[in-house]
mmCIF file of C-alpha atoms and ligand atoms in Angstrom:
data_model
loop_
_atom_site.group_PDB
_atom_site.id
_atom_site.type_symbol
_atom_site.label_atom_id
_atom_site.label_comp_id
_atom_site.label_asym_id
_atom_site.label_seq_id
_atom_site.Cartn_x
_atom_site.Cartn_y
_atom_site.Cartn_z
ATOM 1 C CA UNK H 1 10.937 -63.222 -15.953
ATOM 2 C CA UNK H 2 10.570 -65.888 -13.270
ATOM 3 C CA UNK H 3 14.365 -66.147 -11.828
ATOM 4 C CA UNK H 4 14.708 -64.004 -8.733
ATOM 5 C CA UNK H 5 16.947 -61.483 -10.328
ATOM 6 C CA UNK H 6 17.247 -60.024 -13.952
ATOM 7 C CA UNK H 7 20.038 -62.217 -15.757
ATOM 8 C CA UNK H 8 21.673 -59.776 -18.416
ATOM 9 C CA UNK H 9 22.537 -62.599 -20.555
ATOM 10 C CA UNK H 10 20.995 -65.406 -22.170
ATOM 11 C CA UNK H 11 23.977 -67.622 -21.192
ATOM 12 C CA UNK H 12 22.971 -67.565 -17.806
ATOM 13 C CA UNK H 13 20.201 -70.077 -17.075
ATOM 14 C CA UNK H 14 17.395 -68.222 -15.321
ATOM 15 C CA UNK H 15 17.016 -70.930 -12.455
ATOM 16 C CA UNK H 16 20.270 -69.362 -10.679
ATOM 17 C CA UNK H 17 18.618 -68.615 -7.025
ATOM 18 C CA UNK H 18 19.347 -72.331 -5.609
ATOM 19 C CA UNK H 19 22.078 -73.056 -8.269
ATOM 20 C CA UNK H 20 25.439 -75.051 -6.181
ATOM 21 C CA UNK H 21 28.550 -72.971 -6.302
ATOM 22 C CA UNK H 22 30.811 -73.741 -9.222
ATOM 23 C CA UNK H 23 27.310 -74.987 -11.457
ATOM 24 C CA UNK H 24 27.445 -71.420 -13.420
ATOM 25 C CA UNK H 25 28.882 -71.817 -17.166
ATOM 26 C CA UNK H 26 32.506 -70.102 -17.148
ATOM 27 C CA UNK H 27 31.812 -66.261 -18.521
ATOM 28 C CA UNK H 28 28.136 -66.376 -17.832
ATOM 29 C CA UNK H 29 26.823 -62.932 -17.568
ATOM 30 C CA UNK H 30 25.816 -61.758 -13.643
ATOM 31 C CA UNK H 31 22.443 -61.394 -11.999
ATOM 32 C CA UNK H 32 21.649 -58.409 -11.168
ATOM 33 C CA UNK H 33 18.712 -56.393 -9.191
ATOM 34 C CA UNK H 34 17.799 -52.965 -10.970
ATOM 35 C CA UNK H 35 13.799 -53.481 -11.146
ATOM 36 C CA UNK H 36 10.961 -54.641 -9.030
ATOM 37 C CA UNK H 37 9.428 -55.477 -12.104
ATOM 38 C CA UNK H 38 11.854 -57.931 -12.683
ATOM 39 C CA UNK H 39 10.219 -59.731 -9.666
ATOM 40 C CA UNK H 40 7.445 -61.982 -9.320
ATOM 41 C CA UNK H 41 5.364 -62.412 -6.297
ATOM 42 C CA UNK H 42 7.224 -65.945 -5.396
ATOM 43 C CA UNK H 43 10.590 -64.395 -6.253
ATOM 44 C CA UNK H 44 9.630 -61.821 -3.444
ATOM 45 C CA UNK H 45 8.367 -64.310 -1.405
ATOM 46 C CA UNK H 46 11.658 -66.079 -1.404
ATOM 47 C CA UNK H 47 13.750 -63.472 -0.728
ATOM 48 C CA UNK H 48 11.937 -61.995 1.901
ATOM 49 C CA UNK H 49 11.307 -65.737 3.754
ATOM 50 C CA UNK H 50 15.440 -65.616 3.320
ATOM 51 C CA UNK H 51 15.054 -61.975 4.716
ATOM 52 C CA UNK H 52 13.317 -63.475 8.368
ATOM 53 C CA UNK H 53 16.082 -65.542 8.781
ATOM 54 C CA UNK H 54 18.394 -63.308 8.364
ATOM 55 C CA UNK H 55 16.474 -60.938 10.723
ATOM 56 C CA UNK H 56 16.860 -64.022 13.336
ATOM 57 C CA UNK H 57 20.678 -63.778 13.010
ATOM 58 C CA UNK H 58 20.158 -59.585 13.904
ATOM 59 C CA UNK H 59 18.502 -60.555 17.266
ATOM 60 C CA UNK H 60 21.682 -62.924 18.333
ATOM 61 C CA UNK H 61 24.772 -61.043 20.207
ATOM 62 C CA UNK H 62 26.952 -61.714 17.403
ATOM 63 C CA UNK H 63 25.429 -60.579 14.802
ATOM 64 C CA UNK H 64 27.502 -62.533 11.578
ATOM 65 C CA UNK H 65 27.215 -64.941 9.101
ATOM 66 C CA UNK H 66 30.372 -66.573 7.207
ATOM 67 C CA UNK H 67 28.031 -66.891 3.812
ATOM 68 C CA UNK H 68 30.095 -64.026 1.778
ATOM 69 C CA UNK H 69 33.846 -64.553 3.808
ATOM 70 C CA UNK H 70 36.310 -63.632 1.420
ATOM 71 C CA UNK H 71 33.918 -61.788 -1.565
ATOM 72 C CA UNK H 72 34.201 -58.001 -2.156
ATOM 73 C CA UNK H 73 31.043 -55.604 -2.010
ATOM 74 C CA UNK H 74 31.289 -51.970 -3.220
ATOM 75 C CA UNK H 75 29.188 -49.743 -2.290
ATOM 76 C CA UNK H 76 28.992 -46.749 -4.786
ATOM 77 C CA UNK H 77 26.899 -43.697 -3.230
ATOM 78 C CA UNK H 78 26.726 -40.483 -5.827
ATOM 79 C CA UNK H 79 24.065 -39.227 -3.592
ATOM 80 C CA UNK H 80 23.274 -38.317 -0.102
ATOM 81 C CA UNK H 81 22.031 -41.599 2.127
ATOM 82 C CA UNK H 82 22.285 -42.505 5.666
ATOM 83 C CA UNK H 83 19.525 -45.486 5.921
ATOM 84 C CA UNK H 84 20.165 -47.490 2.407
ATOM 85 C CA UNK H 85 23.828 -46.838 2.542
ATOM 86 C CA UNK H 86 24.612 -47.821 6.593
ATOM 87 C CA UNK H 87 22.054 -50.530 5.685
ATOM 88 C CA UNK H 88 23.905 -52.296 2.784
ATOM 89 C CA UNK H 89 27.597 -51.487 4.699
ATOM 90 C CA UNK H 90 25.815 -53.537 7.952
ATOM 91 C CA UNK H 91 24.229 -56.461 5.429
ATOM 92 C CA UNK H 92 27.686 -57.271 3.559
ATOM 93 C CA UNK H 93 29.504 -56.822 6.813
ATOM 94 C CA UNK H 94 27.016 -59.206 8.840
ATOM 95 C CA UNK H 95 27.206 -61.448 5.707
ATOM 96 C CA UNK H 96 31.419 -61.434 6.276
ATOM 97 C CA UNK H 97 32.326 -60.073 2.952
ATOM 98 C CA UNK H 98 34.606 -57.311 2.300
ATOM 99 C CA UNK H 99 33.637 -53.735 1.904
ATOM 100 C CA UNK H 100 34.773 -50.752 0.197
ATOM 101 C CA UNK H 101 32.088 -47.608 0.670
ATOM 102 C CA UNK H 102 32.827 -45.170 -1.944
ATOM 103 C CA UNK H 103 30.703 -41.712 -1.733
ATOM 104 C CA UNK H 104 31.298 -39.463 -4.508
ATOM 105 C CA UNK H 105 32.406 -36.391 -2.100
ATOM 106 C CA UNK H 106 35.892 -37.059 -1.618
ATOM 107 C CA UNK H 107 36.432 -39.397 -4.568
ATOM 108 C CA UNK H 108 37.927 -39.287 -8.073
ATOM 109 C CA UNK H 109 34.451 -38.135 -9.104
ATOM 110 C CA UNK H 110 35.266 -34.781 -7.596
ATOM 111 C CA UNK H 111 37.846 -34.723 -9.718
ATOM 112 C CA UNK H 112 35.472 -35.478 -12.909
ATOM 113 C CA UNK H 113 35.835 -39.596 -13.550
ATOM 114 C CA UNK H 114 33.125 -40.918 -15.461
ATOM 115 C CA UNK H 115 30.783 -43.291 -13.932
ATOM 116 C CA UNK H 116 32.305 -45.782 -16.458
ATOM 117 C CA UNK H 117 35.633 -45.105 -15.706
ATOM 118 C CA UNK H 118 35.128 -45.337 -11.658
ATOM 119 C CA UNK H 119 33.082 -48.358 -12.298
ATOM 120 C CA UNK H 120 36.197 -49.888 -14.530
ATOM 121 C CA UNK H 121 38.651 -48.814 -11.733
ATOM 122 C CA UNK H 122 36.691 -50.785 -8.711
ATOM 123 C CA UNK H 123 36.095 -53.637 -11.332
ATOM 124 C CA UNK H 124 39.664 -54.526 -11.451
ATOM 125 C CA UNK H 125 39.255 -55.745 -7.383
ATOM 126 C CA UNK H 126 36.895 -58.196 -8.875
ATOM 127 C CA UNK H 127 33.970 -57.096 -6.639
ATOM 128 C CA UNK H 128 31.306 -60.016 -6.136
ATOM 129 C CA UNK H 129 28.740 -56.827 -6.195
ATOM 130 C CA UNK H 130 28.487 -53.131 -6.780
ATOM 131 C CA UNK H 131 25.637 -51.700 -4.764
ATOM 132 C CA UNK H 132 25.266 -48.356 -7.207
ATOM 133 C CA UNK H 133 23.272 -45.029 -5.665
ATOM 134 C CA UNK H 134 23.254 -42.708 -8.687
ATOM 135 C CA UNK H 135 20.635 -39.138 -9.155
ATOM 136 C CA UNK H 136 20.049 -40.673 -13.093
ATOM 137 C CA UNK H 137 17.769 -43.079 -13.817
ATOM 138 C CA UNK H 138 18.666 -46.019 -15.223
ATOM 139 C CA UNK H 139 22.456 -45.810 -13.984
ATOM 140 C CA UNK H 140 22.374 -49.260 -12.577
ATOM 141 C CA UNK H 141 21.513 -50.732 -15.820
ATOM 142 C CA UNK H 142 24.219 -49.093 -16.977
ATOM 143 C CA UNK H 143 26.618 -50.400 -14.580
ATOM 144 C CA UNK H 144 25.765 -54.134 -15.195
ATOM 145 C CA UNK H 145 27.130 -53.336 -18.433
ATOM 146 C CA UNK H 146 30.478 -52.269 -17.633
ATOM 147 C CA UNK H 147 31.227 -54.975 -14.801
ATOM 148 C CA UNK H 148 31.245 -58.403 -14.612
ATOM 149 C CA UNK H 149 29.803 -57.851 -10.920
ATOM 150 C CA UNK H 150 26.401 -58.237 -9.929
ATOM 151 C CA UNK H 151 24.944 -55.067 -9.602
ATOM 152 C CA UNK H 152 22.264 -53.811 -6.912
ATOM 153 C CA UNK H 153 20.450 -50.488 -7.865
ATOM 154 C CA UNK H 154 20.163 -48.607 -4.573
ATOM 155 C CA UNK H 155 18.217 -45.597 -6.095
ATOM 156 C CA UNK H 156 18.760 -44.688 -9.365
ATOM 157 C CA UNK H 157 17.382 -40.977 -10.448
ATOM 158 C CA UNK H 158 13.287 -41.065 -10.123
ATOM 159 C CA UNK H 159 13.281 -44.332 -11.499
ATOM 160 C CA UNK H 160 13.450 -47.227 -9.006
ATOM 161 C CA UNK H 161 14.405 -47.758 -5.610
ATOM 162 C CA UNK H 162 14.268 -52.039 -5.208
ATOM 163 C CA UNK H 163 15.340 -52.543 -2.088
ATOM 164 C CA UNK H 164 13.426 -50.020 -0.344
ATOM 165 C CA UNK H 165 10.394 -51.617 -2.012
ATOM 166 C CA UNK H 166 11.344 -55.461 -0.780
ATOM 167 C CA UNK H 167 11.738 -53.797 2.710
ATOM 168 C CA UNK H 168 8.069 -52.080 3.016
ATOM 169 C CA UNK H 169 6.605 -55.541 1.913
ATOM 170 C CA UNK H 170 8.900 -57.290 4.763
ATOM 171 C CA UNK H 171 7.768 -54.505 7.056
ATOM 172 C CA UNK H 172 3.672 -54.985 6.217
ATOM 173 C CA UNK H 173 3.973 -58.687 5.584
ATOM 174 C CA UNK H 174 5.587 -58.731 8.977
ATOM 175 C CA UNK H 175 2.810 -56.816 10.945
ATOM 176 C CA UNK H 176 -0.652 -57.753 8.698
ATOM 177 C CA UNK H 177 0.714 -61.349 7.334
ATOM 178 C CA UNK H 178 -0.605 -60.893 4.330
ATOM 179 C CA UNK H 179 -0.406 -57.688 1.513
ATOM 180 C CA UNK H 180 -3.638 -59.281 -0.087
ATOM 181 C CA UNK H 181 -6.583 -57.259 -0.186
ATOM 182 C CA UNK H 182 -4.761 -54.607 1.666
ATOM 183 C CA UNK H 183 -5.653 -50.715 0.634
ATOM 184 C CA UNK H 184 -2.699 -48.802 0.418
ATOM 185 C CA UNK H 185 -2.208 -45.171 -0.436
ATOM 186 C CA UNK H 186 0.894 -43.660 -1.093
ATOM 187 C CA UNK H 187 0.340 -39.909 -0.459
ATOM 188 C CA UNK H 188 2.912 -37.027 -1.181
ATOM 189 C CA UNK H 189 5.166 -36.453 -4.187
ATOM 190 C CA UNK H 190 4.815 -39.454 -6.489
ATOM 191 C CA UNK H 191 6.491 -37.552 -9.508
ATOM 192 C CA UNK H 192 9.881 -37.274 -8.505
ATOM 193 C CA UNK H 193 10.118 -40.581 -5.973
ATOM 194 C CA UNK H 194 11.778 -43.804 -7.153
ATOM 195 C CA UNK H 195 10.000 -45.335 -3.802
ATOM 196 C CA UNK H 196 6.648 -44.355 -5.076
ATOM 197 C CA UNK H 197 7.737 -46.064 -8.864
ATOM 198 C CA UNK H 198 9.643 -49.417 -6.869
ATOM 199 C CA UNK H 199 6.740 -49.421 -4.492
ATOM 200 C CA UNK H 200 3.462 -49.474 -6.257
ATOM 201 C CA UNK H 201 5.167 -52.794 -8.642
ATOM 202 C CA UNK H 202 6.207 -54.135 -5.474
ATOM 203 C CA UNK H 203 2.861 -53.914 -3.530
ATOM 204 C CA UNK H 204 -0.068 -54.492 -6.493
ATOM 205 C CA UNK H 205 2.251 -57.466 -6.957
ATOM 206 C CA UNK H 206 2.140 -58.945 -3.713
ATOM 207 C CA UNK H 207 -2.149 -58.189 -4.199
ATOM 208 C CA UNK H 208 -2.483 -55.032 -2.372
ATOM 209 C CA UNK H 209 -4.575 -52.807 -3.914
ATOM 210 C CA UNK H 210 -2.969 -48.921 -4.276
ATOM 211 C CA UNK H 211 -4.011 -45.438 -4.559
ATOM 212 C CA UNK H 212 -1.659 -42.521 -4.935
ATOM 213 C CA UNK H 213 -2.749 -39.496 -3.732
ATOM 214 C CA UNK H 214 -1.402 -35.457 -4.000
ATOM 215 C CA UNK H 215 -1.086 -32.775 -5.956
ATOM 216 C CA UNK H 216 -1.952 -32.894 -9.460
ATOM 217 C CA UNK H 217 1.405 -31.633 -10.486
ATOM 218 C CA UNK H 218 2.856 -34.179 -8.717
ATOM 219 C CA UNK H 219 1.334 -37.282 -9.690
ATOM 220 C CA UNK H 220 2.599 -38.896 -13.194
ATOM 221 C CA UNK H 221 -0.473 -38.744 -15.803
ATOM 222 C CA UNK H 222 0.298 -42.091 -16.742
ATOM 223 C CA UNK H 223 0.957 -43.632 -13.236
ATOM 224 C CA UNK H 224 -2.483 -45.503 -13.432
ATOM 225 C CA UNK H 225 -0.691 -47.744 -16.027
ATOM 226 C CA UNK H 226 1.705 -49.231 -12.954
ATOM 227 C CA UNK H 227 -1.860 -50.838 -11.457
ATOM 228 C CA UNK H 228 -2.614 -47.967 -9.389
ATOM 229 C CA UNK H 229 -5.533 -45.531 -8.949
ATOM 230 C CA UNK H 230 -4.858 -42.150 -8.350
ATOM 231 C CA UNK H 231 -6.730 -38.995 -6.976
ATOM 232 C CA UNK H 232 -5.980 -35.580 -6.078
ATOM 233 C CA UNK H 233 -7.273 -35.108 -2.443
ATOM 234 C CA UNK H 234 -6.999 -37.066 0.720
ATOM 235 C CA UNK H 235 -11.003 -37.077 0.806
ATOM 236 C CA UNK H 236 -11.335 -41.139 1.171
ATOM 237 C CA UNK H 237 -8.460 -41.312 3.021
ATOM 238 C CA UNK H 238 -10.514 -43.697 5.539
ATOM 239 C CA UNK H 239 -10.189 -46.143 3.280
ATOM 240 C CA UNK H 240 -6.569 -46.853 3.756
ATOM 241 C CA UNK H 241 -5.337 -49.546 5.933
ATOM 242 C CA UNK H 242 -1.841 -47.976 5.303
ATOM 243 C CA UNK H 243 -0.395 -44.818 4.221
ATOM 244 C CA UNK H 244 2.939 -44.434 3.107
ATOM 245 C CA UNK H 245 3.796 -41.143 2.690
ATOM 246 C CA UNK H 246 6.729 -39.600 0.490
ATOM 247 C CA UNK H 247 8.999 -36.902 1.331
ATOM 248 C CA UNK H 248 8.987 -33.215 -0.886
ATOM 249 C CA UNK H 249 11.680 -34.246 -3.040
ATOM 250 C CA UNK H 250 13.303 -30.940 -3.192
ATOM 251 C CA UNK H 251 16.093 -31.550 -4.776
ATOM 252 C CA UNK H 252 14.746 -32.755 -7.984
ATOM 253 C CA UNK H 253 12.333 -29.834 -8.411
ATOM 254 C CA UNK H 254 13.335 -27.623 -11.062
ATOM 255 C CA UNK H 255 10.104 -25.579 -11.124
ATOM 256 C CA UNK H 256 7.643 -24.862 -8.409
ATOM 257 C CA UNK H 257 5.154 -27.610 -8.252
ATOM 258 C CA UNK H 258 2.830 -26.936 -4.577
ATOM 259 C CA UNK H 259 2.025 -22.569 -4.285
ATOM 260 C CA UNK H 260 3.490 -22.666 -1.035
ATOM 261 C CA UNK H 261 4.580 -25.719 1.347
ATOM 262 C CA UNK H 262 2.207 -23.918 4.166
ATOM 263 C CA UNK H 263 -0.532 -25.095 1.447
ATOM 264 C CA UNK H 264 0.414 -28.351 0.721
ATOM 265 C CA UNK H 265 0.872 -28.576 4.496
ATOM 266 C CA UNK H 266 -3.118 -28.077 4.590
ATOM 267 C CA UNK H 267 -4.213 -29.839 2.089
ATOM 268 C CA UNK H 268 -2.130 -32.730 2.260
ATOM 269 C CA UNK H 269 0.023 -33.278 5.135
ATOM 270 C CA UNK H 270 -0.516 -36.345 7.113
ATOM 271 C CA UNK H 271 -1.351 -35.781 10.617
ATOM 272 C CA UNK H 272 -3.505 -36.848 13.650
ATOM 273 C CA UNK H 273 -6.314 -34.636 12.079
ATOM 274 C CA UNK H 274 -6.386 -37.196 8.873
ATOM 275 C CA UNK H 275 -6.242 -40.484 10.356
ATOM 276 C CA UNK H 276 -7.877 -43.094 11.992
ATOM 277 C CA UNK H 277 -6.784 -45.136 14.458
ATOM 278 C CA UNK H 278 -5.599 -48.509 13.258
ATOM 279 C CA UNK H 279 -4.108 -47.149 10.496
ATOM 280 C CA UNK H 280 -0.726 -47.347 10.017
ATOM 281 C CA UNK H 281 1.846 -45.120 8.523
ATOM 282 C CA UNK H 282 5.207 -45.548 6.678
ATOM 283 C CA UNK H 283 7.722 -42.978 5.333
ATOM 284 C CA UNK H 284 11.401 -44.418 3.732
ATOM 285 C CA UNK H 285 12.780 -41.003 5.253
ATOM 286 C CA UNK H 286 14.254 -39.013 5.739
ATOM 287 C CA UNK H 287 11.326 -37.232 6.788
ATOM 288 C CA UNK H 288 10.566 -33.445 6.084
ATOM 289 C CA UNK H 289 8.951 -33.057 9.872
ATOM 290 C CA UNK H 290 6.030 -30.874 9.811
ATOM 291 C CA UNK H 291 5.875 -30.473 5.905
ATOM 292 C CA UNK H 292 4.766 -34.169 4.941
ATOM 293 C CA UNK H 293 4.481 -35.785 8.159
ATOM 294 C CA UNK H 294 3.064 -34.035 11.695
ATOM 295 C CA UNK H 295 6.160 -34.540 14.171
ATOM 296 C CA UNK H 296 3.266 -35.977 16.096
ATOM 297 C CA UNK H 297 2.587 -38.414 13.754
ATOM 298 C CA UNK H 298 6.614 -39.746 13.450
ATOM 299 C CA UNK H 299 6.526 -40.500 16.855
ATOM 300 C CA UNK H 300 2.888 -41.865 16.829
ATOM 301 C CA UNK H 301 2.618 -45.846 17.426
ATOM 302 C CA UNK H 302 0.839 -45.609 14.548
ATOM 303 C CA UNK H 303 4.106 -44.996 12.209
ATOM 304 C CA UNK H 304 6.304 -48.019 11.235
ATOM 305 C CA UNK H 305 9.427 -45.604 10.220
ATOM 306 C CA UNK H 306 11.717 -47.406 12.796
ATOM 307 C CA UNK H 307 10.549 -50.744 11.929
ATOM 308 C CA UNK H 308 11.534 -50.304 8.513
ATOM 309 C CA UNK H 309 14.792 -48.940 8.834
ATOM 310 C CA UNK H 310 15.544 -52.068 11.106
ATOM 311 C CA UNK H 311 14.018 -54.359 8.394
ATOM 312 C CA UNK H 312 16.799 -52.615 5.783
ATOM 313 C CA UNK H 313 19.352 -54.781 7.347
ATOM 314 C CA UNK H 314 18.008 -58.471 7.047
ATOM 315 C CA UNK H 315 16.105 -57.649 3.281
ATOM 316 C CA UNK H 316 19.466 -56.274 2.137
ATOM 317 C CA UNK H 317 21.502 -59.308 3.503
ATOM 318 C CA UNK H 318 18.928 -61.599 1.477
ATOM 319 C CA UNK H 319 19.414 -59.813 -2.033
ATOM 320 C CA UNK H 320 22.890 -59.965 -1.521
ATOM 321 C CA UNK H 321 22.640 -63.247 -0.504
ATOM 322 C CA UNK H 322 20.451 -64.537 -3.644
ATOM 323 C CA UNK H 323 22.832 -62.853 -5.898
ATOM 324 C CA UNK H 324 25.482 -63.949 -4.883
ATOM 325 C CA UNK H 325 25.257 -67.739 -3.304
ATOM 326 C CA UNK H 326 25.440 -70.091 -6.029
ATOM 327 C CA UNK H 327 27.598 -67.866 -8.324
ATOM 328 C CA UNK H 328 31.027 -69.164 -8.480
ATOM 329 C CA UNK H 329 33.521 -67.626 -5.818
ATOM 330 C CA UNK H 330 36.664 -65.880 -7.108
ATOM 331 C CA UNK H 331 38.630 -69.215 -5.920
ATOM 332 C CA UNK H 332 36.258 -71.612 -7.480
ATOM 333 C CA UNK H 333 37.884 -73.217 -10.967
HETATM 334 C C1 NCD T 401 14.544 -42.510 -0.368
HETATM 335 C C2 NCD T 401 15.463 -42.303 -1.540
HETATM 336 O O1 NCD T 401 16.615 -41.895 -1.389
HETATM 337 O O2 NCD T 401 15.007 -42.595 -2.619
HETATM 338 N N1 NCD T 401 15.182 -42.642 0.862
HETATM 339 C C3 NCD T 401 15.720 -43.835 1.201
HETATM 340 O O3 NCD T 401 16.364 -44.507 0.427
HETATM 341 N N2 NCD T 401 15.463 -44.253 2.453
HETATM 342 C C4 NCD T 401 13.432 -41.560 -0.349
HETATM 343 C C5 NCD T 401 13.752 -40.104 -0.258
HETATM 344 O O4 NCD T 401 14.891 -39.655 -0.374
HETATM 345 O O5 NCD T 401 12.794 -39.360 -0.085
#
């Protein structure tokens, strides 16, 4: 669809990005952002030109914006995260809203409440947005059921990761100008990564071309049908103008997929042996050092690592923002 964010409702008119406050139809559904295939290339376009701005406010010595004063963000974690989660607590913060973090250690989850349930309970603060982190796909789309929030998926399962995905784009748009023509291979385990999923819409979209590369039991047999090519060695690796590796997802292997990480470490880690200079390198971390990525290589001026976990900030204070400028505030009739 061609407004910025998945509406969930017909009722809401799909123009919403630039919408005045108070112009939404009383009981219109949310907007939400649980896909980058939700996305077109000018929606991400948008967002991340709002994104630079917002990156201009980060360089200032106070570092806030009064755009959300007075809305409520919660920020709903049921898995580990240090970058996305201290990322989305510094956007809603720098945007002036109010946050509750919620991490499912220490919660009422501990003590077995449902996802629906939890979701119900934070609903009655009348959030403006719950920023959901869940380990099963398609959890976010669940939430934007159950809330009259707008809902940000911030990982859900192996599906999608949405924000990570705007982020890289901000990152390479930022140092090449341009994704067009640009080769990208994503190397590592593409099976169990939302990034890989998020990221390979989010690139071929914005007319890079991309190649995932790795272990044929962990590469999807149908990924080709996201727009990518795929191949099972790191043999044309030259051609790459970027590689964005992915961490061993360990935690979502069930079975053994690699013999032995000392072999994948051969055959497919990414080190100073493997590439070229002028290439660059990305990883959304947290990095397994020495299994995917050479230490070396991390600290390499090659890598962009840092640059996108600085760029988490300013894309994450424009989705917010998009969502949620131009719906009506609590207070508005
Ligand atoms: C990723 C995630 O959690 O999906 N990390 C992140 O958000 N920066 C990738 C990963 O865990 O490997």
């Amino acid at each position: 669809m061609s407004s910025a964010i998945t509406a969930t409702s017909a009722t809401r008119p799909t123009s919403a990005a630039g919408d005045p406050p108070g112009t939404t139809p009383a009981g219109a559904s949310q907007r939400h952002l649980i896909s980058i295939d939700d996305l077109t290339r000018a929606d991400i376009e948008r967002i991340l030109d709002r994104a630079e701005s917002f990156a201009e406010v980060a360089g200032r010595e106070i570092k806030k914006v009064p755009a959300l004063r007075g809305r409520t963000i919660v920020n709903l974690f049921y898995e580990a995260s240090t970058r996305t989660s201290s990322s989305f607590e510094l956007a809603a913060k720098r945007l002036s809203a109010d946050l509750v973090n919620i991490r499912s250690a220490g919660s009422s989850v501990d003590k077995g409440e449902s996802l629906k349930d939890t979701v119900q309970t934070l609903s009655a603060y009348d959030p403006a947005a719950i920023v959901i982190r869940s380990p099963h796909a398609g959890a976010a789309q669940l939430v934007a059921g159950w809330t009259d929030a707008a809902v940000v998926n911030a990982g859900d399962g192996k599906h999608e990761h949405p924000t990570q995905a705007l982020l890289d784009v901000f990152t390479l748009r930022r140092r090449l100008g341009s994704l067009d023509g640009v080769e990208i291979w994503i190397v590592g385990d593409v099976t169990h990564s939302r990034v890989a999923r998020s990221n390979i819409l989010a690139f071929t979209r914005m007319g890079a071309r991309v190649t995932v590369a790795g272990p044929p039991t962990l590469i999807p047999r149908d990924i080709e049908a996201l727009g990518c090519a795929a191949t099972p060695t790191l043999e044309r690796l030259e051609q790459a103008d970027v590689v964005y590796v992915l961490r061993m997802q360990h935690e979502r292997m069930t079975e053994s997929f690699v013999p032995s990480l000392r072999e994948y470490v051969a055959r497919y880690q990414i080190n100073d042996r493997r590439l070229a200079p002028g290439q660059l390198v990305m990883h959304p971390g947290p990095v397994n050092r020495g299994v995917e990525l050479s230490a070396a290589t991390i600290d390499s001026p090659q890598a962009l690592i840092g640059e996108q976990v600085k760029a988490g900030v300013a894309v994450r204070m424009a989705v917010l923002y998009e969502l949620l400028v131009g719906s009506p505030s609590p207070a508005a009739p």
